Coordinates of C-alpha atoms in Angstrom, one line a residue:
M1 CA -21.8 -34.3 24.0
T2 CA -18.8 -32.8 22.3
I3 CA -16.3 -31.2 24.6
H4 CA -15.4 -27.6 23.6
Q5 CA -11.6 -27.5 24.0
N6 CA -9.1 -25.0 25.0
L7 CA -7.0 -23.3 22.3
I8 CA -3.2 -23.4 23.0
A9 CA -0.6 -22.5 20.4
G10 CA -3.2 -22.7 17.7
E11 CA -4.4 -26.2 18.6
W12 CA -7.6 -27.3 20.2
T13 CA -6.8 -29.4 23.3
G14 CA -8.4 -30.9 26.4
T15 CA -10.4 -33.9 27.3
N16 CA -11.8 -33.2 30.8
G17 CA -15.0 -31.3 30.4
S18 CA -17.3 -29.5 32.9
E19 CA -21.0 -28.9 32.4
N20 CA -22.3 -25.4 31.6
I21 CA -25.8 -25.3 33.2
N22 CA -28.7 -23.1 32.1
P23 CA -29.9 -21.1 35.1
S24 CA -33.4 -20.8 33.4
D25 CA -33.6 -24.6 33.2
T26 CA -31.2 -26.4 35.4
N27 CA -32.1 -29.7 33.7
E28 CA -30.4 -28.4 30.5
V29 CA -26.6 -28.7 30.0
V30 CA -25.7 -25.9 27.5
G31 CA -22.4 -27.7 26.7
L32 CA -19.3 -29.4 28.0
Y33 CA -16.2 -27.1 28.2
A34 CA -12.6 -28.2 28.9
S35 CA -10.9 -27.4 32.2
A36 CA -7.3 -26.3 31.8
S37 CA -4.5 -27.5 34.1
T38 CA -1.6 -25.5 35.5
Q39 CA 0.6 -27.0 32.8
D40 CA -1.9 -25.9 30.1
V41 CA -1.7 -22.3 31.4
A42 CA 2.1 -22.5 31.3
D43 CA 2.0 -23.9 27.7
A44 CA -0.4 -21.1 26.7
I45 CA 1.8 -18.4 28.2
A46 CA 4.8 -19.9 26.4
A47 CA 2.9 -19.9 23.1
A48 CA 1.9 -16.3 23.5
K49 CA 5.4 -15.3 24.3
A50 CA 6.7 -17.1 21.2
A51 CA 4.1 -15.5 19.0
F52 CA 4.7 -12.0 20.3
P53 CA 7.7 -10.8 18.2
A54 CA 6.0 -11.6 14.8
W55 CA 2.5 -10.4 15.8
S56 CA 3.7 -7.2 17.4
R57 CA 5.3 -6.2 14.1
S58 CA 2.4 -7.5 11.9
G59 CA 0.9 -5.2 9.3
I60 CA -2.0 -3.0 10.3
L61 CA -4.1 -4.3 7.4
E62 CA -3.7 -7.9 8.7
R63 CA -5.0 -6.9 12.1
H64 CA -7.8 -4.8 10.6
S65 CA -8.9 -7.7 8.4
I66 CA -9.0 -10.2 11.3
L67 CA -10.9 -7.9 13.6
R68 CA -13.3 -6.9 10.8
K69 CA -14.0 -10.5 9.9
T70 CA -14.7 -11.3 13.5
S71 CA -17.1 -8.3 13.8
D72 CA -19.0 -9.4 10.7
E73 CA -19.4 -13.0 11.8
I74 CA -20.6 -12.1 15.3
L75 CA -23.2 -9.8 13.8
A76 CA -24.3 -12.4 11.3
R77 CA -24.7 -14.9 14.1
K78 CA -26.3 -12.5 16.6
D79 CA -29.5 -14.5 17.1
E80 CA -27.6 -17.8 17.6
L81 CA -24.9 -16.2 19.9
G82 CA -27.6 -14.2 21.7
A83 CA -29.5 -17.4 22.5
L84 CA -26.3 -19.1 23.7
L85 CA -25.7 -16.1 26.0
A86 CA -29.2 -16.2 27.4
R87 CA -29.0 -19.9 28.0
E88 CA -25.7 -19.8 29.9
E89 CA -26.0 -16.5 31.8
G90 CA -29.8 -16.0 32.2
K91 CA -30.0 -12.6 30.5
T92 CA -33.2 -12.1 28.6
L93 CA -33.0 -12.9 24.9
P94 CA -33.4 -9.2 23.7
E95 CA -30.7 -8.1 26.2
A96 CA -28.5 -11.0 25.1
I97 CA -28.8 -10.2 21.4
G98 CA -28.2 -6.6 22.2
E99 CA -25.0 -7.5 24.0
T100 CA -23.9 -9.7 21.1
I101 CA -24.4 -6.8 18.7
R102 CA -22.3 -4.6 21.0
A103 CA -19.5 -7.1 20.8
S104 CA -19.6 -6.9 17.0
Q105 CA -19.5 -3.1 17.2
I106 CA -16.4 -3.3 19.5
F107 CA -14.5 -5.5 17.1
D108 CA -15.5 -3.2 14.3
F109 CA -14.3 -0.1 16.2
F110 CA -10.9 -1.6 16.9
A111 CA -10.6 -2.9 13.3
G112 CA -10.8 0.8 12.4
E113 CA -8.3 1.8 15.2
A114 CA -5.8 -0.7 13.7
L115 CA -5.7 1.6 10.6
R116 CA -5.3 4.7 12.7
L117 CA -2.3 3.9 14.8
A118 CA -0.3 7.1 15.2
G119 CA 2.4 8.8 17.1
E120 CA 3.9 12.3 17.3
V121 CA 6.9 14.0 15.8
L122 CA 8.1 17.0 17.8
P123 CA 11.1 19.3 17.6
S124 CA 13.6 19.0 20.4
V125 CA 14.5 21.9 22.7
R126 CA 18.0 21.2 21.4
P127 CA 19.0 22.2 17.8
N128 CA 19.2 19.7 15.0
I129 CA 17.5 16.9 17.0
G130 CA 14.1 15.3 16.1
V131 CA 11.8 13.6 18.6
E132 CA 9.4 10.8 17.8
I133 CA 6.8 9.5 20.3
T134 CA 5.3 6.1 19.5
R135 CA 3.1 3.5 21.2
E136 CA 4.3 -0.1 21.1
P137 CA 2.4 -3.2 22.2
L138 CA 2.9 -4.1 25.9
G139 CA 3.6 -7.8 25.4
V140 CA 1.7 -10.9 26.6
I141 CA -1.6 -9.9 28.2
G142 CA -3.5 -12.0 30.6
I143 CA -7.3 -11.4 30.3
I144 CA -9.7 -12.5 33.1
T145 CA -13.4 -11.8 32.5
P146 CA -16.5 -12.1 34.7
W147 CA -19.8 -14.0 34.1
N148 CA -22.2 -11.1 33.8
F149 CA -21.3 -9.9 30.3
P150 CA -20.0 -13.0 28.8
I151 CA -19.5 -11.7 25.2
A152 CA -19.2 -7.9 25.6
I153 CA -16.4 -7.8 28.2
P154 CA -14.2 -10.4 26.5
A155 CA -14.7 -8.4 23.3
W156 CA -13.7 -5.0 24.8
K157 CA -10.5 -6.6 26.2
I158 CA -9.5 -8.9 23.4
A159 CA -10.2 -6.5 20.5
P160 CA -7.8 -3.7 21.7
A161 CA -5.2 -6.1 22.8
L162 CA -5.0 -7.6 19.3
C163 CA -5.4 -4.2 17.6
Y164 CA -2.3 -2.8 19.3
G165 CA -0.2 -5.9 18.6
N166 CA -0.3 -7.9 21.9
T167 CA -0.6 -11.6 22.3
I168 CA -3.2 -13.1 24.8
V169 CA -3.8 -15.7 27.4
F170 CA -7.6 -15.6 28.0
K171 CA -9.5 -17.0 31.0
P172 CA -13.3 -16.5 30.9
A173 CA -15.5 -17.0 34.0
D174 CA -16.1 -20.7 34.5
L175 CA -19.8 -20.2 34.8
V176 CA -20.1 -18.8 31.2
P177 CA -17.5 -20.3 28.9
G178 CA -19.8 -20.7 25.9
C179 CA -19.7 -17.1 24.4
S180 CA -16.0 -16.8 25.1
W181 CA -15.3 -20.1 23.3
A182 CA -17.3 -18.8 20.3
I183 CA -15.4 -15.6 20.1
V184 CA -12.1 -17.4 20.2
D185 CA -13.2 -19.9 17.6
I186 CA -14.3 -17.0 15.3
L187 CA -11.0 -15.2 15.7
H188 CA -9.0 -18.4 15.1
R189 CA -10.8 -19.0 11.9
A190 CA -10.5 -15.4 10.9
G191 CA -6.8 -16.0 10.5
L192 CA -5.0 -15.3 13.8
P193 CA -1.5 -16.8 13.7
K194 CA -0.9 -19.7 16.1
G195 CA -0.2 -18.6 19.7
V196 CA -1.5 -15.0 19.3
L197 CA -4.7 -15.9 21.2
N198 CA -4.8 -18.7 23.7
L199 CA -8.0 -19.8 25.6
V200 CA -7.6 -21.5 29.0
M201 CA -11.0 -22.3 30.6
G202 CA -11.5 -23.5 34.1
K203 CA -11.5 -22.6 37.8
G204 CA -10.0 -19.4 38.9
S205 CA -8.2 -21.2 41.7
V206 CA -6.2 -23.2 39.1
V207 CA -6.2 -21.2 35.8
G208 CA -6.4 -17.7 37.3
Q209 CA -3.8 -18.4 40.0
A210 CA -1.4 -19.9 37.4
M211 CA -1.7 -16.7 35.4
L212 CA -1.1 -14.5 38.5
D213 CA 2.0 -16.5 39.4
S214 CA 3.6 -16.2 35.9
P215 CA 6.4 -13.6 35.6
V216 CA 6.1 -13.8 31.8
L217 CA 2.8 -11.8 31.5
S218 CA 3.4 -8.1 30.8
G219 CA 0.0 -7.1 31.9
I220 CA -3.3 -8.4 33.3
T221 CA -6.7 -6.9 32.7
F222 CA -9.3 -8.1 35.1
T223 CA -13.0 -7.5 35.7
G224 CA -14.6 -9.1 38.7
S225 CA -14.9 -8.9 42.5
V226 CA -13.0 -6.6 44.7
G227 CA -11.4 -9.4 46.6
T228 CA -10.0 -11.1 43.5
G229 CA -9.0 -7.7 42.1
K230 CA -6.8 -7.1 45.2
R231 CA -5.1 -10.4 44.6
V232 CA -4.5 -9.5 41.0
A233 CA -2.9 -6.2 42.1
L234 CA -0.7 -7.8 44.8
A235 CA 0.5 -10.5 42.4
S236 CA 1.2 -7.9 39.7
V237 CA 3.2 -5.7 41.9
E238 CA 5.3 -8.7 42.9
H239 CA 6.1 -9.3 39.2
G240 CA 6.3 -5.7 38.2
R241 CA 3.6 -6.1 35.6
K242 CA 1.0 -3.6 34.5
Y243 CA -2.5 -4.2 35.7
Q244 CA -6.0 -2.9 35.1
L245 CA -8.9 -3.6 37.4
E246 CA -12.7 -3.1 37.1
M247 CA -14.4 -4.2 40.2
G248 CA -17.5 -3.5 42.3
G249 CA -20.0 -0.7 42.5
K250 CA -22.7 0.6 44.8
N251 CA -24.0 3.1 42.4
P252 CA -26.5 5.8 43.4
M253 CA -29.5 7.0 41.5
V254 CA -30.6 10.4 42.9
V255 CA -34.2 11.5 42.3
L256 CA -35.0 15.1 43.0
D257 CA -38.4 16.7 43.7
D258 CA -38.4 18.3 40.3
A259 CA -37.8 15.1 38.4
D260 CA -40.2 13.8 35.7
L261 CA -41.7 10.9 37.7
T262 CA -42.1 8.7 34.6
V263 CA -38.5 9.2 33.6
A264 CA -37.2 8.7 37.1
V265 CA -39.1 5.4 37.6
E266 CA -38.0 4.0 34.2
A267 CA -34.4 4.9 34.9
A268 CA -34.5 3.4 38.4
A269 CA -36.2 0.2 37.4
N270 CA -33.7 -0.3 34.5
S271 CA -30.7 0.6 36.7
A272 CA -31.6 -1.7 39.6
F273 CA -33.5 -4.7 38.2
F274 CA -32.8 -5.3 34.5
S275 CA -30.1 -7.9 33.8
T276 CA -31.4 -9.3 37.1
G277 CA -29.4 -6.5 38.8
Q278 CA -26.2 -8.4 37.8
R279 CA -24.3 -5.4 36.5
C280 CA -21.4 -3.5 38.1
T281 CA -23.1 -0.4 36.9
A282 CA -26.5 -1.3 38.5
S283 CA -28.0 1.2 40.9
S284 CA -29.0 -0.4 44.2
R285 CA -29.1 2.9 46.1
L286 CA -32.1 5.0 45.1
I287 CA -31.6 8.4 46.9
V288 CA -34.9 10.3 46.8
T289 CA -35.7 13.7 48.2
E290 CA -38.7 14.2 50.5
G291 CA -41.1 16.0 48.2
I292 CA -41.2 13.2 45.6
H293 CA -40.4 10.2 47.9
D294 CA -43.8 8.8 48.4
K295 CA -45.0 9.3 44.8
F296 CA -41.7 7.7 43.5
V297 CA -42.0 4.7 45.8
A298 CA -45.6 4.1 44.8
A299 CA -44.9 4.5 41.1
L300 CA -41.8 2.2 41.2
T301 CA -43.8 -0.4 43.2
E302 CA -46.5 -0.4 40.5
K303 CA -43.8 -0.7 37.9
L304 CA -42.3 -3.7 39.6
K305 CA -45.6 -5.4 39.6
T306 CA -45.6 -5.4 35.8
L307 CA -42.2 -7.0 35.4
N308 CA -42.3 -10.6 34.5
V309 CA -39.6 -12.9 36.0
D310 CA -39.3 -16.1 33.8
N311 CA -37.1 -18.1 31.5
A312 CA -34.6 -15.9 29.7
L313 CA -35.6 -17.3 26.3
K314 CA -39.4 -16.8 26.8
S315 CA -41.1 -14.0 25.0
G316 CA -42.3 -11.3 27.4
T317 CA -39.7 -12.0 30.1
H318 CA -38.4 -8.8 31.6
I319 CA -36.1 -10.3 34.2
G320 CA -34.3 -13.7 33.9
P321 CA -33.0 -15.9 36.6
V322 CA -30.1 -15.3 38.9
V323 CA -26.9 -16.8 37.4
D324 CA -26.5 -19.7 39.8
A325 CA -27.4 -21.1 43.2
K326 CA -24.4 -19.4 45.0
Q327 CA -25.4 -16.0 43.8
L328 CA -29.1 -16.7 44.6
K329 CA -28.1 -17.5 48.2
T330 CA -26.1 -14.2 48.4
D331 CA -29.1 -12.3 47.2
T332 CA -31.5 -13.9 49.7
D333 CA -29.0 -13.6 52.5
Y334 CA -28.8 -9.8 51.9
I335 CA -32.6 -9.6 51.8
E336 CA -32.7 -11.1 55.3
I337 CA -29.9 -8.7 56.4
G338 CA -32.0 -5.8 55.1
R339 CA -35.0 -7.0 57.2
Q340 CA -32.8 -7.4 60.3
E341 CA -31.3 -3.9 59.8
G342 CA -34.8 -2.4 60.0
A343 CA -35.4 -1.5 56.3
K344 CA -39.0 -2.0 55.1
L345 CA -39.5 -4.7 52.5
A346 CA -41.8 -2.8 50.2
F347 CA -41.9 -5.3 47.3
G348 CA -40.7 -8.7 46.3
G349 CA -37.9 -10.7 48.0
E350 CA -39.5 -14.1 47.3
L351 CA -38.3 -17.0 45.2
V352 CA -40.7 -17.9 42.4
N353 CA -41.4 -21.1 40.5
R354 CA -41.8 -21.3 36.8
D355 CA -42.4 -24.0 34.1
T356 CA -38.7 -24.9 34.2
P357 CA -36.5 -25.2 37.3
G358 CA -34.3 -22.2 37.7
F359 CA -32.9 -19.6 40.1
Y360 CA -35.9 -17.2 40.0
L361 CA -36.1 -14.3 42.4
Q362 CA -38.6 -11.4 42.5
P363 CA -37.2 -7.9 42.1
T364 CA -36.8 -6.7 45.7
L365 CA -37.3 -3.1 46.9
F366 CA -36.5 -1.9 50.4
T367 CA -37.7 1.5 51.7
E368 CA -36.8 3.5 54.9
A369 CA -33.1 2.4 54.4
T370 CA -30.2 4.4 55.6
N371 CA -26.9 4.8 53.9
Q372 CA -25.1 3.1 56.8
M373 CA -26.9 -0.2 56.4
R374 CA -25.0 -3.1 54.9
I375 CA -27.6 -3.3 52.1
S376 CA -26.5 0.3 51.2
R377 CA -22.8 -0.2 51.6
E378 CA -22.0 -3.6 50.2
E379 CA -22.4 -4.8 46.6
I380 CA -25.2 -7.4 46.4
F381 CA -25.1 -8.0 42.6
G382 CA -28.7 -9.1 42.4
P383 CA -32.2 -7.6 41.8
V384 CA -32.2 -5.8 45.2
A385 CA -32.4 -2.0 45.7
S386 CA -33.0 0.3 48.7
V387 CA -34.7 3.7 48.8
I388 CA -32.9 6.2 51.0
R389 CA -34.9 9.3 51.9
V390 CA -33.0 12.7 52.0
R391 CA -34.0 16.3 52.6
D392 CA -32.7 18.1 49.6
Y393 CA -30.1 18.1 46.7
E394 CA -27.2 18.8 49.0
E395 CA -27.9 15.8 51.2
A396 CA -28.6 13.7 48.1
L397 CA -25.2 14.5 46.6
A398 CA -23.4 13.9 49.9
T399 CA -25.2 10.5 50.3
A400 CA -24.4 9.5 46.7
N401 CA -20.7 10.2 47.3
D402 CA -20.6 8.5 50.7
T403 CA -19.5 5.1 49.4
P404 CA -16.2 3.3 49.0
F405 CA -17.1 2.8 45.3
G406 CA -17.2 5.2 42.4
L407 CA -18.2 3.6 39.1
S408 CA -21.5 5.1 37.9
S409 CA -23.8 7.7 39.4
G410 CA -27.1 9.0 38.2
I411 CA -29.6 11.8 38.7
A412 CA -33.2 12.4 37.7
T413 CA -34.0 16.1 37.5
T414 CA -35.4 18.8 35.2
S415 CA -33.0 21.4 36.7
L416 CA -30.1 22.3 34.5
K417 CA -28.4 23.8 37.6
H418 CA -28.6 20.6 39.6
A419 CA -27.7 18.4 36.6
T420 CA -24.6 20.5 35.9
H421 CA -23.5 20.6 39.5
F422 CA -24.0 16.8 39.9
K423 CA -22.0 16.0 36.7
R424 CA -19.1 18.0 38.1
N425 CA -19.3 16.8 41.7
A426 CA -20.4 13.2 41.6
E427 CA -17.5 11.1 42.7
A428 CA -17.8 8.5 39.9
G429 CA -16.1 7.6 36.6
M430 CA -19.4 7.9 34.7
V431 CA -22.4 10.1 35.4
M432 CA -25.9 9.7 33.9
V433 CA -28.6 12.4 33.8
N434 CA -32.2 11.2 33.4
L435 CA -30.8 7.8 32.2
P436 CA -30.1 4.5 33.9
T437 CA -26.8 4.1 35.6
A438 CA -26.2 1.0 33.5
G439 CA -25.8 1.2 29.7
V440 CA -22.7 2.7 28.1
D441 CA -21.4 3.3 24.6
F442 CA -18.6 1.2 23.1
H443 CA -16.5 4.0 21.7
V444 CA -16.0 6.1 24.9
P445 CA -14.0 5.3 28.0
F446 CA -15.4 3.0 30.7
G447 CA -14.2 2.9 34.3
G448 CA -14.6 4.3 37.8
R449 CA -12.9 5.8 40.8
K450 CA -12.1 4.8 44.4
G451 CA -12.7 1.1 45.0
S452 CA -14.4 0.4 41.7
S453 CA -11.4 0.7 39.3
F454 CA -7.7 0.9 39.1
G455 CA -5.5 1.7 36.1
P456 CA -6.3 3.2 32.6
R457 CA -9.9 3.3 31.3
E458 CA -11.3 0.6 29.0
Q459 CA -12.9 1.0 25.6
G460 CA -12.6 3.6 22.9
K461 CA -9.3 5.3 22.2
Y462 CA -8.5 5.3 25.9
A463 CA -7.8 1.5 25.7
A464 CA -4.4 2.3 24.2
E465 CA -3.3 3.6 27.6
F466 CA -3.3 0.1 29.0
F467 CA -2.4 -2.1 26.0
T468 CA 0.5 0.0 24.8
T469 CA 3.7 1.4 26.2
V470 CA 5.1 4.8 25.1
K471 CA 8.6 5.1 23.5
T472 CA 10.4 8.4 23.0
A473 CA 13.2 8.4 20.3
Y474 CA 15.7 11.1 19.6
T475 CA 17.6 11.5 16.3
L476 CA 20.5 13.8 15.5
A477 CA 19.8 15.3 12.1

């Protein structure tokens, strides 16, 4: 089997490959992908540093052309790349193709942004002096991405970094190197100069740590666990570098008595269980007022009975496998914790067998949970959700906000008053009304509050806040 190599200074390199295993069929090796060494990371950082002066001053049409070509090829290959994504991560094929299309849209958006780079010209408070305010590229950017969105998250970090004239050292999650390798290959063939984008695959303990230890990186953008995010922050403070963190969530979905029951159930099921619950925006706390509680639980339980857990590539699959054995153990451990804490297991919680060996778990619903239980406080990152019964809207809002996280928050209601109040008072970076807590647009800012995020928002025009630095220049007329 051919080894997919790392890209360093414009050259494909690496001979030691690790297997990429399909969680829907653990007998299948999706591919062999090189593992970078500490020296490889050092070489990649040196290459990015050497390429920065020329790329940071490159023409906007060159950047536009490369990003646009990348967008076009990803879209043209959406079925192929979507199947690769489904095979290596376990996301259902329709979801995987949708994510691939989104990656194409992100590159297309930033291709356009490359032609719209702008600044300000202002008069000084002093006579005969002009003031120019411009944004300049930050420098060499370290990009570290997670396994749950293996093509969209790399896209929304790489595209703006290149758009604004930065060079890159990119480490994808070692569980899902395939889609990242494909993006880098497409960008390389689209005409990126040598050293502008460097791919270093492998273990976080080796590759990620070498990136954190480097004083050369001007910034690191990271999406992943809270624990690793704290390490990124501490290392970045030590080196005086800019850093951007997107971490965990324990997102609430509030269901009020006046909610449309069908809308509420669809939003809750999507939020909690689609993508196997492996989304930082997933809602694992379903906060339901007394008047609708029993009807909601009954209707959601019936909905869960219709969801098919199976091979991600199989037609009719609603929920694919958990990504790997380690995450599956985490999920099942939390299910046992929920039982021990006194929550009622209303549905699911069992491993299931299918035609191919994989990490299959039924969607799991707890009822009679409290907001103080571990299953209500800690991010599980699997198809596990808890229903928390509350008296009224006021208690629902207070419960929704009672969390160390603040990424996404949702409400199901037909009341304009409650919807408006919730949008203003939910302590989250993103608020959804009668929609799933997961599912965001590519052209608007993404990010949270409290323990979920740190630093400037991602995506849309707001991406410039991280990937550029502001310069103010004064000129005597």
